[in-house]
Every structure is written in C-alpha cells, then in structure tokens.
CSV table of C-alpha atoms and ligand atoms in Angstrom, one decimal:
chain,number,residue,atom,x,y,z
A,1,UNK,CA,73.2,126.3,180.1
A,2,UNK,CA,74.8,127.2,176.7
A,3,UNK,CA,78.1,128.5,178.0
A,4,UNK,CA,79.9,125.3,176.9
A,5,UNK,CA,80.1,124.3,173.3
A,6,UNK,CA,80.2,120.6,174.2
A,7,UNK,CA,79.3,118.3,177.0
A,8,UNK,CA,80.5,119.2,180.4
A,9,UNK,CA,83.3,117.1,181.7
A,10,UNK,CA,81.8,117.3,185.2
A,11,UNK,CA,78.6,118.8,186.4
A,12,UNK,CA,78.5,119.4,190.1
A,13,UNK,CA,75.0,119.9,191.6
A,14,UNK,CA,75.4,121.1,195.1
A,15,UNK,CA,73.2,122.3,197.9
A,16,UNK,CA,74.5,125.4,199.6
A,17,UNK,CA,73.8,125.6,203.4
A,18,UNK,CA,76.1,123.1,205.2
A,19,UNK,CA,77.1,121.5,201.9
A,20,UNK,CA,79.0,124.1,199.8
A,21,UNK,CA,78.9,126.6,202.7
A,22,UNK,CA,80.0,125.8,206.2
A,23,UNK,CA,78.3,128.3,208.5
A,24,UNK,CA,80.5,127.1,211.4
A,25,UNK,CA,83.7,128.1,209.6
A,26,UNK,CA,84.0,131.9,209.7
A,27,UNK,CA,87.1,131.7,207.6
A,28,UNK,CA,85.5,129.7,204.8
A,29,UNK,CA,88.6,127.7,204.3
A,30,UNK,CA,87.1,124.6,202.7
A,31,UNK,CA,85.0,126.8,200.4
A,32,UNK,CA,88.0,128.8,199.3
A,33,UNK,CA,89.9,125.6,198.6
A,34,UNK,CA,87.0,124.4,196.4
A,35,UNK,CA,86.9,127.7,194.6
A,36,UNK,CA,90.6,127.6,193.7
A,37,UNK,CA,90.2,124.0,192.5
A,38,UNK,CA,87.2,124.8,190.4
A,39,UNK,CA,88.6,127.9,188.8
A,40,UNK,CA,92.0,126.3,188.1
A,41,UNK,CA,90.8,123.0,186.6
A,42,UNK,CA,87.1,122.9,186.0
A,43,UNK,CA,85.5,126.2,185.1
A,44,UNK,CA,86.5,126.0,181.4
A,45,UNK,CA,84.9,122.7,180.6
A,46,UNK,CA,82.5,121.9,183.5
A,47,UNK,CA,79.3,123.1,185.0
A,48,UNK,CA,78.5,124.3,188.5
A,49,UNK,CA,74.9,124.1,189.6
A,50,UNK,CA,73.7,125.3,193.0
A,51,UNK,CA,70.5,123.6,194.2
A,52,UNK,CA,69.1,125.3,197.4
A,53,UNK,CA,66.0,125.6,199.4
A,54,UNK,CA,66.6,129.3,199.6
A,55,UNK,CA,64.4,131.8,197.7
A,56,UNK,CA,66.1,134.3,195.3
A,57,UNK,CA,66.0,136.9,198.1
A,58,UNK,CA,68.0,135.0,200.7
A,59,UNK,CA,70.2,133.3,198.1
A,60,UNK,CA,71.4,136.7,197.0
A,61,UNK,CA,72.0,137.6,200.7
A,62,UNK,CA,74.2,134.5,201.1
A,63,UNK,CA,76.2,135.5,198.0
A,64,UNK,CA,77.0,138.8,199.7
A,65,UNK,CA,78.0,137.1,203.0
A,66,UNK,CA,80.1,134.1,201.7
A,67,UNK,CA,82.7,133.7,199.0
A,68,UNK,CA,80.6,131.5,196.8
A,69,UNK,CA,81.3,131.2,193.1
A,70,UNK,CA,79.0,132.3,190.3
A,71,UNK,CA,77.2,129.1,189.3
A,72,UNK,CA,76.1,128.3,185.7
A,73,UNK,CA,72.7,127.3,186.8
A,74,UNK,CA,70.8,128.1,190.0
A,75,UNK,CA,68.0,125.9,191.2
A,76,UNK,CA,66.1,127.8,194.0
A,77,UNK,CA,63.2,127.3,196.4
A,78,UNK,CA,63.6,123.5,196.6
A,79,UNK,CA,63.6,122.8,192.8
A,80,UNK,CA,60.7,125.1,192.0
A,81,UNK,CA,62.7,127.8,190.3
A,82,UNK,CA,65.5,127.2,187.7
A,83,UNK,CA,67.7,130.1,186.5
A,84,UNK,CA,70.4,130.2,184.0
A,85,UNK,CA,73.7,132.0,183.8
A,86,UNK,CA,75.1,135.0,185.7
A,87,UNK,CA,72.0,137.1,184.9
A,88,UNK,CA,69.8,134.4,186.3
A,89,UNK,CA,67.3,134.0,183.4
A,90,UNK,CA,64.2,132.2,184.6
A,91,UNK,CA,63.0,128.9,183.1
A,92,UNK,CA,59.3,129.7,182.6
A,93,UNK,CA,58.6,126.4,181.0
A,94,UNK,CA,59.6,124.6,184.2
A,95,UNK,CA,57.3,126.8,186.3
A,96,UNK,CA,54.4,126.3,183.9
A,97,UNK,CA,54.9,122.6,184.2
A,98,UNK,CA,54.7,122.9,188.0
A,99,UNK,CA,51.2,124.4,187.7
A,100,UNK,CA,49.8,121.0,187.1
A,101,UNK,CA,47.5,119.9,189.9
A,102,UNK,CA,48.8,122.8,192.1
A,103,UNK,CA,46.8,125.5,193.7
A,104,UNK,CA,48.6,127.7,196.2
A,105,UNK,CA,45.3,129.0,197.8
A,106,UNK,CA,44.1,125.6,198.5
A,107,UNK,CA,47.5,124.7,200.2
A,108,UNK,CA,47.2,127.9,202.3
A,109,UNK,CA,43.7,127.1,203.3
A,110,UNK,CA,44.3,123.5,204.3
A,111,UNK,CA,47.6,124.1,206.1
A,112,UNK,CA,45.9,126.8,208.2
A,113,UNK,CA,44.0,123.9,209.9
A,114,UNK,CA,47.2,122.6,211.4
A,115,UNK,CA,48.2,124.7,214.5
A,116,UNK,CA,51.5,122.9,214.8
A,117,UNK,CA,52.7,124.6,211.6
A,118,UNK,CA,54.3,128.0,211.9
A,119,UNK,CA,54.6,129.9,208.6
A,120,UNK,CA,58.1,130.8,207.5
A,121,UNK,CA,59.0,134.4,206.6
A,122,UNK,CA,57.3,136.0,203.6
A,123,UNK,CA,60.4,135.9,201.4
A,124,UNK,CA,60.4,132.0,201.6
A,125,UNK,CA,56.8,131.7,200.3
A,126,UNK,CA,57.1,131.3,196.6
A,127,UNK,CA,54.7,130.6,193.7
A,128,UNK,CA,55.3,126.8,194.0
A,129,UNK,CA,56.5,126.5,197.6
A,130,UNK,CA,54.6,127.0,200.8
A,131,UNK,CA,57.0,126.7,203.8
A,132,UNK,CA,56.6,126.2,207.5
A,133,UNK,CA,58.5,125.3,210.7
A,134,UNK,CA,57.4,122.2,212.6
A,135,UNK,CA,58.9,120.3,215.5
A,136,UNK,CA,60.5,117.0,214.7
A,137,UNK,CA,58.2,114.9,216.8
A,138,UNK,CA,55.1,116.2,214.9
A,139,UNK,CA,56.7,116.1,211.4
A,140,UNK,CA,55.8,112.7,210.0
A,141,UNK,CA,52.3,112.6,211.4
A,142,UNK,CA,51.6,116.0,209.9
A,143,UNK,CA,53.2,115.2,206.5
A,144,UNK,CA,50.9,112.2,206.2
A,145,UNK,CA,47.7,114.0,207.2
A,146,UNK,CA,48.4,117.0,205.1
A,147,UNK,CA,49.1,114.9,202.0
A,148,UNK,CA,45.7,113.2,202.4
A,149,UNK,CA,43.9,116.5,202.9
A,150,UNK,CA,45.4,118.0,199.8
A,151,UNK,CA,44.8,114.9,197.7
A,152,UNK,CA,41.1,115.1,198.7
A,153,UNK,CA,41.1,118.7,197.4
A,154,UNK,CA,42.4,117.4,194.0
A,155,UNK,CA,46.1,118.4,194.4
A,156,UNK,CA,49.2,116.3,193.9
A,157,UNK,CA,51.9,117.5,196.3
A,158,UNK,CA,55.3,116.6,197.6
A,159,UNK,CA,56.2,117.4,201.2
A,160,UNK,CA,59.8,117.6,202.2
A,161,UNK,CA,61.3,117.9,205.7
A,162,UNK,CA,64.8,119.3,206.2
A,163,UNK,CA,67.1,120.3,209.0
A,164,UNK,CA,64.7,118.7,211.6
A,165,UNK,CA,62.7,121.9,211.3
A,166,UNK,CA,61.6,123.1,207.9
A,167,UNK,CA,58.6,121.7,206.1
A,168,UNK,CA,57.9,122.5,202.5
A,169,UNK,CA,54.8,121.9,200.5
A,170,UNK,CA,55.6,121.7,196.7
A,171,UNK,CA,53.9,120.5,193.6
A,172,UNK,CA,54.5,116.7,193.1
A,173,UNK,CA,56.7,117.3,190.0
A,174,UNK,CA,59.0,119.7,191.9
A,175,UNK,CA,61.9,119.1,194.2
A,176,UNK,CA,65.7,119.1,193.8
A,177,UNK,CA,65.8,115.7,192.1
A,178,UNK,CA,63.0,116.4,189.6
A,179,UNK,CA,64.6,119.7,188.7
A,180,UNK,CA,67.9,117.9,188.1
A,181,UNK,CA,66.2,115.2,185.9
A,182,UNK,CA,64.6,118.0,183.9
A,183,UNK,CA,68.0,119.7,183.4
A,184,UNK,CA,69.6,116.4,182.4
A,185,UNK,CA,66.8,115.8,179.8
A,186,UNK,CA,67.4,119.2,178.4
A,187,UNK,CA,71.2,118.6,178.1
A,188,UNK,CA,70.4,115.3,176.4
A,189,UNK,CA,68.0,117.0,174.0
A,190,UNK,CA,70.7,119.5,173.0
A,191,UNK,CA,73.2,116.7,172.6
A,192,UNK,CA,75.4,117.8,175.5
A,193,UNK,CA,74.8,115.4,178.4
A,194,UNK,CA,77.5,115.9,181.1
A,195,UNK,CA,80.2,113.1,181.1
A,196,UNK,CA,79.8,112.9,184.9
A,197,UNK,CA,77.4,114.4,187.4
A,198,UNK,CA,78.1,114.7,191.1
A,199,UNK,CA,75.3,115.6,193.5
A,200,UNK,CA,76.1,116.9,197.0
A,201,UNK,CA,73.8,117.5,200.0
A,202,UNK,CA,73.3,117.2,203.7
A,203,UNK,CA,69.6,117.3,204.5
A,204,UNK,CA,66.1,116.1,203.8
A,205,UNK,CA,65.3,118.2,200.7
A,206,UNK,CA,68.6,116.8,199.1
A,207,UNK,CA,67.5,113.1,199.4
A,208,UNK,CA,65.9,112.9,196.0
A,209,UNK,CA,69.1,114.3,194.3
A,210,UNK,CA,70.6,110.9,195.2
A,211,UNK,CA,67.9,108.9,193.5
A,212,UNK,CA,68.5,110.5,190.1
A,213,UNK,CA,69.8,107.7,187.8
A,214,UNK,CA,73.4,107.6,186.8
A,215,UNK,CA,74.8,110.2,189.1
A,216,UNK,CA,77.5,110.1,191.7
A,217,UNK,CA,76.6,111.4,195.1
A,218,UNK,CA,78.2,112.6,198.3
A,219,UNK,CA,76.4,113.2,201.5
A,220,UNK,CA,78.2,115.6,203.9
A,221,UNK,CA,77.9,112.9,206.5
A,222,UNK,CA,80.1,114.4,209.2
A,223,UNK,CA,77.6,117.2,209.4
A,224,UNK,CA,74.5,115.6,207.7
A,225,UNK,CA,71.0,115.8,209.1
A,226,UNK,CA,69.3,112.9,210.6
A,227,UNK,CA,66.5,112.7,208.0
A,228,UNK,CA,69.0,112.3,205.2
A,229,UNK,CA,71.0,109.6,206.9
A,230,UNK,CA,67.8,107.7,207.6
A,231,UNK,CA,66.8,108.1,203.9
A,232,UNK,CA,70.2,106.8,202.9
A,233,UNK,CA,70.0,103.8,205.1
A,234,UNK,CA,66.6,102.9,203.8
A,235,UNK,CA,67.1,103.6,200.1
A,236,UNK,CA,70.7,103.8,198.9
A,237,UNK,CA,72.8,102.0,201.5
A,238,UNK,CA,74.1,99.5,198.8
A,239,UNK,CA,74.7,102.0,196.0
A,240,UNK,CA,78.5,102.3,195.6
A,241,UNK,CA,78.1,105.5,193.7
A,242,UNK,CA,76.8,107.3,196.7
A,243,UNK,CA,79.4,108.0,199.4
A,244,UNK,CA,79.3,109.4,202.9
A,245,UNK,CA,82.1,112.0,203.2
A,246,UNK,CA,84.2,112.1,206.3
A,247,UNK,CA,85.1,115.7,205.6
A,248,UNK,CA,82.8,118.6,206.2
A,249,UNK,CA,80.9,120.6,203.6
A,250,UNK,CA,83.0,121.7,200.6
A,251,UNK,CA,85.9,119.6,201.7
A,252,UNK,CA,83.6,116.6,201.3
A,253,UNK,CA,82.8,117.6,197.7
A,254,UNK,CA,86.6,117.6,196.9
A,255,UNK,CA,86.9,114.3,198.7
A,256,UNK,CA,84.2,112.8,196.5
A,257,UNK,CA,85.9,114.1,193.3
A,258,UNK,CA,88.9,112.1,194.4
A,259,UNK,CA,87.0,109.1,195.5
A,260,UNK,CA,85.2,108.7,192.2
A,261,UNK,CA,88.2,109.8,190.1
A,262,UNK,CA,86.3,112.6,188.5
A,263,UNK,CA,89.3,114.8,187.9
A,264,UNK,CA,92.0,116.8,189.7
A,265,UNK,CA,91.3,116.9,193.5
A,266,UNK,CA,94.2,118.8,194.9
A,267,UNK,CA,93.3,122.4,195.4
A,268,UNK,CA,96.0,124.9,194.6
A,269,UNK,CA,95.4,126.1,198.1
A,270,UNK,CA,96.7,122.8,199.4
A,271,UNK,CA,100.0,123.4,197.7
A,272,UNK,CA,102.2,125.3,200.1
A,273,UNK,CA,104.3,127.3,197.6
A,274,UNK,CA,104.2,128.3,194.0
A,275,UNK,CA,105.2,124.9,192.6
A,276,UNK,CA,108.4,125.1,190.7
A,277,UNK,CA,107.7,122.2,188.3
A,278,UNK,CA,105.9,123.0,185.1
A,279,UNK,CA,102.7,121.2,184.4
A,280,UNK,CA,102.7,119.0,181.3
A,281,UNK,CA,100.2,121.1,179.4
A,282,UNK,CA,99.9,124.8,179.9
A,283,UNK,CA,96.9,125.7,181.9
A,284,UNK,CA,96.3,129.5,182.0
A,285,UNK,CA,93.5,129.1,184.6
A,286,UNK,CA,95.8,127.4,187.0
A,287,UNK,CA,98.5,130.1,186.4
A,288,UNK,CA,96.2,133.0,187.4
A,289,UNK,CA,94.8,131.1,190.4
A,290,UNK,CA,98.3,130.4,191.5
A,291,UNK,CA,99.5,133.9,191.1
A,292,UNK,CA,96.7,135.4,193.2
A,293,UNK,CA,97.2,132.8,195.8
A,294,UNK,CA,100.8,133.8,196.1
A,295,UNK,CA,99.7,137.5,196.2
A,296,UNK,CA,97.4,136.6,199.2
A,297,UNK,CA,100.1,134.6,201.0
A,298,UNK,CA,102.7,137.3,200.3
A,299,UNK,CA,100.6,140.0,201.9
A,300,UNK,CA,99.6,137.7,204.8
A,301,UNK,CA,103.3,136.9,205.2
A,302,UNK,CA,102.5,133.2,204.8
A,303,UNK,CA,105.3,132.6,202.3
A,304,UNK,CA,108.9,133.5,203.1
A,305,UNK,CA,110.0,136.9,202.1
A,306,UNK,CA,112.8,136.2,199.6
A,307,UNK,CA,114.4,138.0,196.8
A,308,UNK,CA,114.3,134.6,195.0
A,309,UNK,CA,110.5,134.6,194.8
A,310,UNK,CA,110.4,138.2,193.5
A,311,UNK,CA,113.0,137.3,191.0
A,312,UNK,CA,110.9,134.4,189.9
A,313,UNK,CA,107.9,136.7,189.5
A,314,UNK,CA,110.1,139.1,187.5
A,315,UNK,CA,110.9,136.3,185.1
A,316,UNK,CA,107.2,135.5,184.8
A,317,UNK,CA,106.0,139.1,184.2
A,318,UNK,CA,107.2,140.6,181.0
A,319,UNK,CA,109.1,143.7,182.4
A,320,UNK,CA,107.9,146.4,179.9
A,321,UNK,CA,104.3,144.9,179.9
A,322,UNK,CA,101.6,147.2,181.2
A,323,UNK,CA,99.5,146.9,184.4
A,324,UNK,CA,96.4,149.1,184.3
A,325,UNK,CA,95.1,149.6,187.8
A,326,UNK,CA,91.4,150.0,188.3
A,327,UNK,CA,91.9,153.7,189.0
A,328,UNK,CA,93.2,154.1,185.5
A,329,UNK,CA,96.8,154.4,186.7
A,330,UNK,CA,99.3,152.7,184.4
A,331,UNK,CA,102.7,151.2,185.2
A,332,UNK,CA,105.1,148.7,183.8
A,333,UNK,CA,104.8,145.2,185.1
A,334,UNK,CA,108.3,145.4,186.6
A,335,UNK,CA,107.2,148.4,188.7
A,336,UNK,CA,104.1,146.5,189.7
A,337,UNK,CA,106.3,143.6,191.0
A,338,UNK,CA,108.5,146.1,192.9
A,339,UNK,CA,105.4,147.5,194.5
A,340,UNK,CA,104.3,144.0,195.4
A,341,UNK,CA,107.7,143.4,196.9
A,342,UNK,CA,107.2,146.4,199.2
A,343,UNK,CA,103.8,145.2,200.4
A,344,UNK,CA,105.1,142.0,202.0
A,345,UNK,CA,103.1,141.3,205.2
A,346,UNK,CA,100.9,144.3,205.1
A,347,UNK,CA,97.9,142.1,205.7
A,348,UNK,CA,99.6,139.8,208.3
A,349,UNK,CA,97.3,138.6,211.0
A,350,UNK,CA,94.1,139.9,209.2
A,351,UNK,CA,91.3,138.1,207.5
A,352,UNK,CA,92.6,139.1,204.1
A,353,UNK,CA,91.7,136.7,201.3
A,354,UNK,CA,91.7,136.6,197.6
A,355,UNK,CA,89.7,134.4,195.3
A,356,UNK,CA,88.9,134.2,191.6
A,357,UNK,CA,85.5,133.7,190.0
A,358,UNK,CA,84.3,133.2,186.4
A,359,UNK,CA,87.7,132.5,185.0
A,360,UNK,CA,87.3,132.3,181.2
A,361,UNK,CA,90.0,131.4,178.7
A,362,UNK,CA,90.4,132.2,175.1
A,363,UNK,CA,93.4,131.0,173.0
A,364,UNK,CA,94.0,133.9,170.6
A,365,UNK,CA,97.1,132.6,168.9
A,366,UNK,CA,99.5,129.6,168.9
A,367,UNK,CA,101.1,130.9,172.1
A,368,UNK,CA,98.7,133.7,173.3
A,369,UNK,CA,95.9,133.5,175.8
A,370,UNK,CA,93.4,136.0,177.0
A,371,UNK,CA,92.2,135.2,180.5
A,372,UNK,CA,89.4,137.1,182.1
A,373,UNK,CA,88.1,136.7,185.6
A,374,UNK,CA,86.7,138.5,188.7
A,375,UNK,CA,89.3,138.9,191.3
A,376,UNK,CA,87.8,139.3,194.8
A,377,UNK,CA,89.6,140.6,197.8
A,378,UNK,CA,88.2,140.5,201.3
A,379,UNK,CA,89.8,142.8,203.9
A,380,UNK,CA,88.1,143.5,207.2
A,381,UNK,CA,84.4,144.0,206.3
A,382,UNK,CA,85.1,145.1,202.8
A,383,UNK,CA,84.8,143.0,199.7
A,384,UNK,CA,86.1,144.3,196.4
A,385,UNK,CA,85.6,142.8,193.0
A,386,UNK,CA,87.9,143.6,190.1
A,387,UNK,CA,87.1,142.5,186.5
A,388,UNK,CA,90.6,141.5,185.4
A,389,UNK,CA,91.9,140.7,181.9
A,390,UNK,CA,95.4,139.1,181.5
A,391,UNK,CA,97.3,138.5,178.3
A,392,UNK,CA,99.5,135.4,178.8
A,393,UNK,CA,102.1,134.2,176.4
A,394,UNK,CA,103.0,130.6,176.4
A,395,UNK,CA,106.3,131.0,174.6
A,396,UNK,CA,108.6,128.3,175.7
A,397,UNK,CA,112.0,130.0,175.8
A,398,UNK,CA,111.2,131.6,179.2
A,399,UNK,CA,112.0,129.5,182.2
A,400,UNK,CA,108.4,128.8,183.3
A,401,UNK,CA,107.1,128.3,179.9
A,402,UNK,CA,104.7,131.3,180.0
A,403,UNK,CA,104.7,135.0,180.7
A,404,UNK,CA,102.2,137.7,181.8
A,405,UNK,CA,102.3,140.3,179.1
A,406,UNK,CA,99.5,142.7,180.1
A,407,UNK,CA,97.0,143.1,183.0
A,408,UNK,CA,94.0,145.3,183.0
A,409,UNK,CA,91.6,145.7,186.0
A,410,UNK,CA,88.3,147.5,186.5
A,411,UNK,CA,86.4,147.9,189.7
A,412,UNK,CA,82.9,146.4,189.7
A,413,UNK,CA,80.0,146.7,192.1
A,414,UNK,CA,80.7,150.4,192.8
A,415,UNK,CA,83.9,149.6,194.7
A,416,UNK,CA,85.8,152.1,192.5
A,417,UNK,CA,86.3,154.7,195.1
A,418,UNK,CA,89.9,154.0,196.0
A,419,UNK,CA,92.0,156.5,194.3
A,420,UNK,CA,95.4,155.2,195.1
A,421,UNK,CA,97.1,152.1,194.1
A,422,UNK,CA,97.6,149.7,196.9
A,423,UNK,CA,100.8,147.9,195.9
B,501,GLC,C1,65.8,126.9,203.0
B,501,GLC,C2,64.6,127.8,202.7
B,501,GLC,C3,63.4,127.3,203.5
B,501,GLC,C4,63.1,125.8,203.3
B,501,GLC,C5,64.4,125.1,203.7
B,501,GLC,C6,64.3,123.6,203.5
B,501,GLC,O1,66.2,127.1,204.3
B,501,GLC,O2,64.9,129.1,203.1
B,501,GLC,O3,62.2,128.0,203.1
B,501,GLC,O4,62.1,125.4,204.1
B,501,GLC,O5,65.5,125.5,202.9
B,501,GLC,O6,63.9,123.2,202.2
B,502,MG,MG1,71.8,122.0,203.3
C-alpha cells in the first residue's frame, strides 16, 4: 500500500479467473500483452490489485501455473482477506471488522440442513467464508432461505453466487466491493486517493465491484457469466462508466484503459519490431521491456535475422560495460551481444516466452537510471526467474538517446543450477 509516495495514477482492481487469466488460452497471449503494458508504462506510478475468490493456497498455485504479475495488494477469498505487498502482509484490522455478527459454527450448522449444498474443498473454507457448490436451478431459492435462517440465528450475512456453480456465505460487511471501499477509504485517509480506479470482472462475486462509487468498470462480456450480465442489466445498464468489453479477459482490460482514456493502451507486444523512433521522454521501464521482447522474438525467430538489428543493439549496449550472468560469469556487453547473435532461432517453434515483473526505477543522476526487475523465462515446463539490475545512461549523444552500461543477474527461486551461460 505504501510503495508509492503519492497518489496512484491508475489503480486496477481485477478478478483473476477468466478476467486477468484466460484458462482457455494455453499461450497466455493476452495476459503477456497486459504484463508488458503494465511494466512499461504503469508499474512506477500505479497500483495493481488482484481481487479473487481463491484462497491463499489456490491463489499461490495459480501464480505458479500462469504468468501473472506480482500485485501491490491481494484481496483473497471473496474480499475476506486483504494482503499487502510482495510478502503479503495480512490486514488484521479488516478481519477483526468482519467478525461482527459472524459465527462460522452457526453457518456450518445451518447450511448442513440443506442437502442441495455440496461443501467445497477444505482449502476454500476460510475464517470468514464458507463455500459450497449448488446447481443453478436451486441457487436463488436456497440463497433466500439460507439468509432467513441465518438472520434468525442473529447473523448478518452476504451470499454470493458465481460461475453458475459456486455459493459463498460471507459476513455482510465482506465481499469484493466492500473490500475495495475499505481500501479506497484507507488511501483517502493517507492522502493518496488513486486518480482513477478501474475494476474488472466476469462473474457474480465481481458484481459489487461495479457498484463502488466513482470507479470505471469493465465486464469481460465476451466470456462473462450469466449472473453478472443479469446484475448489470438490472443495476448498471445506464452507467456510462461501466463498459462491456468485446475482447476476452486481459485484452478486455486493455480495451477499457483505451476506452476511458486512462493512459497508454498499446502494449509493447503489439508493436512488431523495436520501434526506431525515440519516445519524447526517456522511459527506462519501456526500454527494458522492449529489449527482452526483442530477445524473445530473436530466439523464436520472429524478427528477421539481420546484421542491422545487432548493430543497433551494439550501439545501445556500451561495449566495455559488464554483463554478470547469474552463474557469476562475467563478460563485456559486446561479447554478450555476440552471443545473442549466435542464439538466433534457438527457441523457434517452442513455447519460449519472456516477461518482466516488478520493474522499479531509480534516477541516480541527471542521466543515470538504475532499473531493477524480475526477468522470467518460460521454456518447456521450466520457468526461471532472474533478479536483474540494469544501469542505463540517458546521455543524448548516442543515437537512441540511452545506453545499457551494466547488467547484473541473479537466479531466484532455486533456479540457479544452470552452470553454463546460454547465449
Ligand atoms: C473461487 C473460490 C471458491 C469460490 C468462488 C466464487 O473459485 O476458490 O471458493 O466459491 O471463487 O467466489
Ligand atoms: Mg472470474
């Protein structure tokens, strides 16, 4: 929450399954496009919030399966758990607040009287969330009866229905919308309300995100669930700040950024070659994203093999600068580029992908920038993460207006077994 010194330019609050993540796209193309856009243009002054029905256990599983970025805030278990930062520090105050008129044992006791309800796996049962599966035809009748039952026992609950299958019983004050309102109040209190907030979702538990005042919203309509569309028709049909995307999942989020004019909406992945023209202001985040995109395309043989592009890289990499490979091996940047030249097409026809996460920028002099990020590489079934630090100089006398002076990589997540350099 406190990573930024001032108000976020944009705060994206997005659901994961079938909103940020398209489970029907094994290549994750839309997600990778979003990632490149976010790290190049937004990470340094904006906030990414994931708001999911998943418990911490299966959220962490998803992070291993899909190339999702590290969010600034994670709202889990349908707005009942809020966690901050990379280390996921729990908001205990929020959970204490949810204790009001809530008693898990009573919920378990009363729900046991409904044979139509099938309990979800143990991981999805959380302190302030009791979850079931129930058929669509039964859902609304059961939700009504259950609410009455629990009210009689002195509880104040909220019941959500998502994906035409999942029924969650939560404290009344919980839910994705309430959790977002709580976060917005907190930002207000610290004098850092986001300039714009965009909420994104596709199913029933997302509906209340769209009722939070003063937010823009996008419903992943081409793949949205019936219950959300119905909610929209009844409650928000005339609100111009809520749109229905024609694109699927993460592509719909990018579409909404463009639609509402919230900032850059062309992902570097949608630009076919390293653009020759210099941007007006030097953006170190964009430079690193662009380089690793070129690196991916070069190895996949998706850019033309030409001496010209290597020459261009040579002019961008300060020849006597140093590249420290995660194995500890050092070489000059010109040797690194020679090695890259030789690796053209060595991942052709494979699932090889590269993406950056957690790009952070520090200007350390008038023309010097320290850029730090995680560089992820997917190849076959293996994912590798390298903590990377790059020293960039933005001296104008070089043709592109900037230069890579020094690169240092370290393997993370125990992926440091490779002894040899790969390019
Ligand atoms: C996620 C959770 C599940 C919940 C559903 C809808 O799938 O794992 O427990 O019921 O979201 O909120
Ligand atoms: Mg979803």
